[in-house]
């Protein structure tokens, strides 16, 4: 169809037959004529509509879960295996069921705290704190990749009650140290936890809960240790 707008003659095609029937072509022609009468270029409007459709489709595809999994995949190389499994498990258990299917560009700060406060109410303050940090990191990753423009997770700082550190007394009794070492020796979990487990023994011996004056340090039985009966 030929049309003139802004003093220039232009053309617009409504499709090819038989993909577009004559009835559909006439309907599209009438809509184009109506736009021209309003001073709107139907060809330019069609391009704008296609661009908006593509943008919306991209936003709908970039849900919080999709972006969070991409972020997690990027961090795995720098994390230990056990930590990577723990982080993904927390996301899958708590955040993805709550708003994982929500496009990250439409996720707002008020949408996240109810989930975190529910976890906090069960006494899992540390988990709630970690999840908020994950949200902030996921949004920062989304901004760096051009998916989002605002870090909603950063807006949640201070939304949760502060976690109180719980001091645990050191093991200074020789029998208690021996029991700890036997437990470490019989540990069957992930090898990634070995450095942390092995470091707990000397730390336990070297950090008494109070000041004690003693001429000789407690004697730690040498291993290997027989299994407890």
XYZ file of N, CA and C in Angstrom, residues 41-211:
513
model
N 3.123 7.239 11.233
C 3.698 6.445 10.158
C 3.496 4.962 10.493
N 2.668 4.235 9.741
C 2.417 2.817 10.051
C 3.665 1.941 9.918
N 4.547 2.283 8.973
C 5.775 1.508 8.828
C 6.692 1.662 10.034
N 6.858 2.916 10.501
C 7.697 3.165 11.665
C 7.096 2.542 12.918
N 5.771 2.581 13.017
C 5.116 1.990 14.183
C 5.315 0.473 14.204
N 5.275 -0.149 13.031
C 5.476 -1.595 12.969
C 6.865 -1.965 13.479
N 7.899 -1.184 13.079
C 9.258 -1.459 13.542
C 9.374 -1.286 15.055
N 8.719 -0.244 15.583
C 8.751 -0.013 17.020
C 8.078 -1.158 17.774
N 6.977 -1.638 17.239
C 6.255 -2.738 17.892
C 7.099 -4.015 17.898
N 7.794 -4.287 16.781
C 8.644 -5.474 16.729
C 9.789 -5.379 17.733
N 10.392 -4.188 17.841
C 11.482 -4.002 18.792
C 10.998 -4.173 20.223
N 9.834 -3.601 20.511
C 9.278 -3.723 21.860
C 8.946 -5.169 22.189
N 8.469 -5.917 21.199
C 8.148 -7.332 21.415
C 9.400 -8.131 21.740
N 10.496 -7.863 21.014
C 11.752 -8.570 21.273
C 12.301 -8.238 22.650
N 12.225 -6.959 23.024
C 12.719 -6.538 24.337
C 11.922 -7.204 25.445
N 10.600 -7.230 25.280
C 9.739 -7.848 26.293
C 10.005 -9.339 26.400
N 10.217 -9.993 25.261
C 10.510 -11.428 25.275
C 11.820 -11.708 26.002
N 12.817 -10.848 25.790
C 14.103 -11.020 26.468
C 13.955 -10.817 27.974
N 13.166 -9.831 28.375
C 12.947 -9.579 29.794
C 12.211 -10.745 30.450
N 11.212 -11.282 29.752
C 10.455 -12.406 30.304
C 11.330 -13.650 30.433
N 12.295 -13.809 29.529
C 13.170 -14.985 29.573
C 14.202 -14.876 30.691
N 14.621 -13.658 31.040
C 15.633 -13.453 32.083
C 14.960 -13.365 33.451
N 14.467 -14.509 33.918
C 13.871 -14.557 35.243
C 14.963 -14.531 36.304
N 14.561 -14.352 37.540
C 15.536 -14.333 38.626
C 16.293 -15.658 38.690
N 15.577 -16.769 38.504
C 16.237 -18.070 38.567
C 17.259 -18.234 37.448
N 16.907 -17.824 36.243
C 17.833 -17.955 35.105
C 19.102 -17.152 35.365
N 18.938 -15.908 35.798
C 20.104 -15.051 36.044
C 20.909 -15.569 37.239
N 20.213 -16.057 38.272
C 20.913 -16.560 39.450
C 21.744 -17.794 39.112
N 21.211 -18.658 38.267
C 21.977 -19.849 37.872
C 23.185 -19.451 37.021
N 23.031 -18.443 36.174
C 24.180 -17.947 35.401
C 25.245 -17.369 36.333
N 24.797 -16.608 37.321
C 25.734 -16.039 38.306
C 26.457 -17.152 39.056
N 25.711 -18.156 39.479
C 26.305 -19.269 40.218
C 27.338 -19.998 39.360
N 27.012 -20.208 38.085
C 27.944 -20.904 37.184
C 29.246 -20.132 37.024
N 29.169 -18.796 37.079
C 30.378 -17.985 36.948
C 31.242 -18.042 38.210
N 30.619 -18.280 39.365
C 31.352 -18.262 40.627
C 31.934 -19.620 40.998
N 31.430 -20.679 40.387
C 31.826 -22.031 40.786
C 33.335 -22.227 40.716
N 33.981 -21.654 39.725
C 35.420 -21.849 39.546
C 36.223 -21.279 40.715
N 35.692 -20.261 41.365
C 36.408 -19.636 42.474
C 35.991 -20.198 43.830
N 34.965 -21.025 43.867
C 34.453 -21.586 45.116
C 34.902 -23.021 45.299
N 34.852 -23.475 46.531
C 35.049 -24.893 46.792
C 33.778 -25.636 46.385
N 33.919 -26.920 46.175
C 32.768 -27.720 45.749
C 31.646 -27.691 46.779
N 32.011 -27.817 48.057
C 30.985 -27.843 49.104
C 30.257 -26.506 49.197
N 30.996 -25.398 49.052
C 30.355 -24.081 49.130
C 29.420 -23.857 47.945
N 29.828 -24.262 46.752
C 28.982 -24.108 45.569
C 27.688 -24.895 45.723
N 27.786 -26.099 46.238
C 26.590 -26.923 46.451
C 25.682 -26.281 47.494
N 26.285 -25.726 48.547
C 25.501 -25.110 49.612
C 24.751 -23.879 49.102
N 25.424 -23.038 48.324
C 24.785 -21.822 47.808
C 23.623 -22.172 46.888
N 23.846 -23.082 45.946
C 22.780 -23.456 45.020
C 21.628 -24.111 45.762
N 21.936 -24.907 46.765
C 20.876 -25.537 47.547
C 20.009 -24.525 48.261
N 20.620 -23.475 48.814
C 19.835 -22.431 49.472
C 18.954 -21.689 48.479
N 19.493 -21.403 47.299
C 18.691 -20.717 46.283
C 17.497 -21.566 45.862
N 17.757 -22.839 45.615
C 16.689 -23.739 45.152
C 15.646 -23.982 46.237
N 16.060 -23.973 47.473
C 15.128 -24.269 48.560
C 14.287 -23.067 48.960
N 14.885 -21.874 48.929
C 14.204 -20.713 49.499
C 13.774 -19.662 48.474
N 14.670 -19.266 47.567
C 14.385 -18.127 46.697
C 13.662 -18.511 45.412
N 14.083 -19.578 44.753
C 13.461 -19.947 43.476
C 11.971 -20.248 43.623
N 11.534 -20.977 44.653
C 10.087 -21.209 44.781
C 9.292 -19.932 45.031
N 9.932 -18.934 45.651
C 9.217 -17.704 45.999
C 9.076 -16.756 44.816
N 10.175 -16.478 44.101
C 10.096 -15.523 42.982
C 11.073 -15.883 41.869
N 11.400 -17.157 41.735
C 12.327 -17.575 40.691
C 11.812 -17.341 39.289
N 10.494 -17.431 39.092
C 9.908 -17.253 37.758
C 9.624 -15.796 37.415
N 9.910 -14.889 38.322
C 9.661 -13.469 38.082
C 10.790 -12.863 37.253
N 10.467 -12.151 36.164
C 11.540 -11.474 35.417
C 12.326 -10.560 36.339
N 13.633 -10.609 36.242
C 14.463 -9.874 37.189
C 14.261 -8.370 37.064
N 13.843 -7.894 35.888
C 13.622 -6.453 35.710
C 12.343 -5.974 36.393
N 11.424 -6.887 36.691
C 10.170 -6.502 37.347
C 10.183 -6.826 38.838
N 11.265 -7.459 39.319
C 11.358 -7.805 40.736
C 11.718 -6.554 41.524
N 10.932 -6.248 42.537
C 11.121 -5.046 43.333
C 11.558 -5.402 44.747
N 12.125 -4.426 45.436
C 12.624 -4.661 46.792
C 11.552 -5.199 47.739
N 10.310 -4.685 47.716
C 9.301 -5.221 48.641
C 8.908 -6.670 48.366
N 9.285 -7.228 47.222
C 8.915 -8.605 46.905
C 9.795 -9.628 47.627
N 10.968 -9.221 48.106
C 11.947 -10.171 48.642
C 11.887 -10.334 50.162
N 11.755 -9.262 50.960
C 11.805 -9.402 52.417
C 10.820 -10.398 53.022
N 9.573 -10.558 52.516
C 8.684 -11.554 53.151
C 9.292 -12.946 53.208
N 9.975 -13.359 52.145
C 10.616 -14.677 52.137
C 11.751 -14.729 53.145
N 12.570 -13.684 53.193
C 13.703 -13.665 54.120
C 13.235 -13.610 55.571
N 12.186 -12.855 55.841
C 11.702 -12.737 57.229
C 11.020 -14.016 57.692
N 10.443 -14.744 56.763
C 9.873 -16.040 57.124
C 10.971 -16.999 57.579
N 12.104 -16.974 56.889
C 13.252 -17.805 57.278
C 13.817 -17.311 58.602
N 13.872 -16.002 58.756
C 14.391 -15.395 59.983
C 13.517 -15.757 61.177
N 12.201 -15.809 60.975
C 11.269 -16.129 62.061
C 11.449 -17.554 62.568
N 11.992 -18.432 61.733
C 12.235 -19.818 62.149
C 13.560 -19.955 62.894
N 14.244 -18.835 63.087
C 15.500 -18.862 63.816
C 16.722 -19.016 62.944
N 16.531 -19.050 61.624
C 17.659 -19.215 60.702
C 18.160 -17.845 60.241
N 18.634 -17.061 61.192
C 19.052 -15.689 60.875
C 20.229 -15.667 59.909
N 21.178 -16.559 60.104
C 22.352 -16.584 59.252
C 21.986 -16.934 57.815
N 21.050 -17.883 57.648
C 20.609 -18.254 56.300
C 19.915 -17.085 55.618
N 19.056 -16.389 56.346
C 18.375 -15.217 55.783
C 19.383 -14.148 55.368
N 20.402 -13.951 56.189
C 21.434 -12.966 55.872
C 22.188 -13.357 54.605
N 22.543 -14.633 54.497
C 23.256 -15.103 53.308
C 22.400 -14.949 52.057
N 21.134 -15.265 52.151
C 20.243 -15.165 50.993
C 20.116 -13.721 50.516
N 20.077 -12.785 51.451
C 20.030 -11.378 51.033
C 21.303 -11.005 50.289
N 22.432 -11.513 50.771
C 23.698 -11.252 50.090
C 23.715 -11.882 48.698
N 23.122 -13.068 48.568
C 23.044 -13.698 47.252
C 22.218 -12.840 46.300
N 21.111 -12.299 46.794
C 20.259 -11.448 45.953
C 21.041 -10.246 45.451
N 21.790 -9.625 46.339
C 22.579 -8.459 45.945
C 23.604 -8.843 44.887
N 24.252 -10.004 45.064
C 25.265 -10.447 44.102
C 24.635 -10.793 42.755
N 23.450 -11.400 42.771
C 22.774 -11.760 41.520
C 22.390 -10.508 40.746
N 21.874 -9.505 41.433
C 21.496 -8.264 40.753
C 22.729 -7.521 40.240
N 23.829 -7.558 40.992
C 25.057 -6.934 40.511
C 25.537 -7.619 39.235
N 25.411 -8.945 39.192
C 25.780 -9.692 37.991
C 24.849 -9.328 36.838
N 23.546 -9.173 37.124
C 22.590 -8.815 36.083
C 22.887 -7.437 35.500
N 23.318 -6.515 36.346
C 23.673 -5.177 35.867
C 24.912 -5.240 34.977
N 25.893 -6.047 35.382
C 27.130 -6.140 34.603
C 26.909 -6.772 33.238
N 25.861 -7.595 33.105
C 25.563 -8.247 31.827
C 24.495 -7.496 31.031
N 24.036 -6.348 31.535
C 23.058 -5.549 30.816
C 21.636 -6.036 30.936
N 21.380 -6.971 31.848
C 20.028 -7.505 32.008
C 19.181 -6.611 32.900
N 19.790 -6.008 33.916
C 19.071 -5.140 34.848
C 19.799 -3.811 34.967
N 19.101 -2.841 35.537
C 19.683 -1.509 35.687
C 19.789 -1.075 37.139
N 19.146 -1.801 38.050
C 19.136 -1.410 39.464
C 19.383 -2.634 40.333
N 20.193 -2.448 41.364
C 20.482 -3.529 42.294
C 19.471 -3.493 43.430
N 18.418 -4.281 43.272
C 17.366 -4.330 44.279
C 17.889 -4.948 45.570
N 18.811 -5.918 45.442
C 19.342 -6.565 46.638
C 20.060 -5.594 47.555
N 20.743 -4.607 46.977
C 21.439 -3.622 47.804
C 20.460 -2.759 48.584
N 19.255 -2.586 48.065
C 18.245 -1.789 48.766
C 17.754 -2.480 50.029
N 18.056 -3.768 50.194
C 17.558 -4.536 51.337
C 18.529 -4.547 52.506
N 19.633 -3.829 52.404
C 20.566 -3.766 53.525
C 19.874 -3.144 54.735
N 19.976 -3.807 55.853
C 19.311 -3.330 57.064
C 17.886 -3.812 57.211
N 17.399 -4.590 56.245
C 16.019 -5.074 56.325
C 15.862 -6.218 57.312
N 16.955 -6.871 57.658
C 16.913 -8.005 58.578
C 17.561 -7.642 59.899
N 17.160 -8.368 60.944
C 17.753 -8.145 62.257
C 19.210 -8.587 62.228
N 20.102 -7.856 62.895
C 21.524 -8.250 62.895
C 21.712 -9.585 63.600
N 22.652 -10.368 63.074
C 22.961 -11.673 63.672
C 23.926 -11.474 64.830
N 23.634 -12.129 65.951
C 24.518 -12.066 67.107
C 25.483 -13.242 67.077
N 26.751 -12.932 67.186
C 27.754 -13.996 67.183
C 27.662 -14.791 68.473
N 27.792 -16.092 68.360
C 27.716 -16.985 69.505
C 29.092 -17.578 69.752
N 29.690 -17.191 70.869
C 31.010 -17.711 71.213
C 30.888 -19.117 71.775
N 31.712 -20.002 71.272
C 31.701 -21.383 71.730
C 32.998 -21.661 72.491
N 32.901 -22.300 73.642
C 34.110 -22.564 74.427
C 35.056 -23.508 73.700
N 36.345 -23.264 73.871
C 37.352 -24.131 73.261
C 37.444 -25.445 74.022
N 37.876 -26.462 73.312
C 38.081 -27.763 73.930
C 39.501 -27.803 74.476
N 39.626 -27.852 75.791
C 40.959 -27.855 76.404
C 41.207 -29.136 77.187
N 40.170 -29.916 77.423
C 40.346 -31.184 78.123
C 40.964 -32.208 77.174
N 42.020 -32.914 77.597
C 42.671 -33.891 76.704
C 41.709 -34.936 76.160
N 40.781 -35.396 76.986
C 39.828 -36.396 76.508
C 38.899 -35.803 75.445
N 38.513 -34.555 75.635
C 37.661 -33.904 74.638
C 38.379 -33.699 73.321
N 39.675 -33.339 73.409
C 40.463 -33.173 72.185
C 40.595 -34.504 71.459
N 40.826 -35.570 72.249
C 40.936 -36.892 71.630
C 39.641 -37.281 70.928
N 38.525 -36.965 71.551
C 37.230 -37.268 70.929
C 37.050 -36.491 69.632
N 37.480 -35.215 69.630
C 37.399 -34.407 68.413
C 38.255 -35.001 67.304
N 39.484 -35.403 67.650
C 40.374 -35.952 66.632
C 39.854 -37.275 66.095
N 39.240 -38.079 66.965
C 38.651 -39.331 66.480
C 37.519 -39.057 65.507
N 36.707 -38.013 65.810
C 35.595 -37.659 64.918
C 36.120 -37.192 63.563
N 37.216 -36.413 63.597
C 37.807 -35.954 62.332
C 38.357 -37.136 61.548
N 39.010 -38.055 62.273
C 39.618 -39.214 61.608
C 38.558 -40.095 60.952
N 37.357 -40.133 61.529
C 36.307 -40.969 60.969
C 35.351 -40.242 60.047
N 35.675 -38.973 59.704
C 34.779 -38.187 58.848
C 34.749 -38.760 57.435
N 33.542 -38.927 56.909
C 33.365 -39.519 55.578
C 32.745 -38.539 54.590
N 32.757 -37.253 54.907
C 32.115 -36.266 54.043
C 33.004 -35.830 52.895
N 32.729 -34.607 52.380
C 33.447 -34.092 51.219
C 34.903 -33.802 51.562
N 35.842 -34.142 50.664
C 37.260 -33.809 50.895
C 37.503 -32.317 51.004
N 36.581 -31.512 50.445
C 36.759 -30.056 50.493
C 36.700 -29.536 51.928
N 36.101 -30.319 52.848
C 35.968 -29.869 54.231
C 37.184 -30.213 55.082
N 38.126 -30.999 54.549
C 39.252 -31.455 55.343
C 40.107 -30.325 55.896
N 40.479 -29.306 55.100
C 41.320 -28.233 55.667
C 40.676 -27.573 56.874
N 39.374 -27.318 56.808
C 38.696 -26.662 57.919
C 38.602 -27.583 59.134
N 38.351 -28.866 58.907
C 38.246 -29.817 60.003
C 39.587 -29.992 60.714
N 40.639 -30.162 59.911
C 41.946 -30.394 60.499
C 42.450 -29.170 61.253
N 42.065 -27.965 60.795
C 42.529 -26.748 61.472
C 41.820 -26.542 62.803
N 40.700 -27.222 63.027
C 39.952 -27.013 64.265
C 40.659 -27.605 65.475
N 41.489 -28.648 65.262
C 42.148 -29.278 66.401
C 43.145 -28.358 67.083
N 44.147 -27.793 66.367
C 45.088 -26.888 67.044
C 44.429 -25.625 67.541
N 43.397 -25.137 66.831
C 42.700 -23.943 67.296
C 42.023 -24.215 68.623
N 41.424 -25.401 68.737
C 40.722 -25.741 69.964
C 41.682 -25.807 71.139
N 42.902 -26.304 70.893
C 43.866 -26.428 71.977
C 44.446 -25.076 72.354
N 44.495 -24.158 71.391
C 45.205 -22.906 71.618
C 44.336 -21.755 72.031
N 43.008 -21.950 72.174
C 42.122 -20.848 72.529
C 41.297 -21.210 73.754
N 41.884 -21.232 74.943
C 41.093 -21.518 76.136
C 40.064 -20.433 76.353
N 38.913 -20.809 76.964
C 37.824 -19.854 77.127
C 38.137 -18.780 78.147
N 39.069 -18.997 79.015
C 39.473 -17.980 79.982
C 40.966 -18.055 80.232
N 41.492 -17.066 80.924
C 42.930 -17.063 81.195
C 43.231 -18.087 82.284
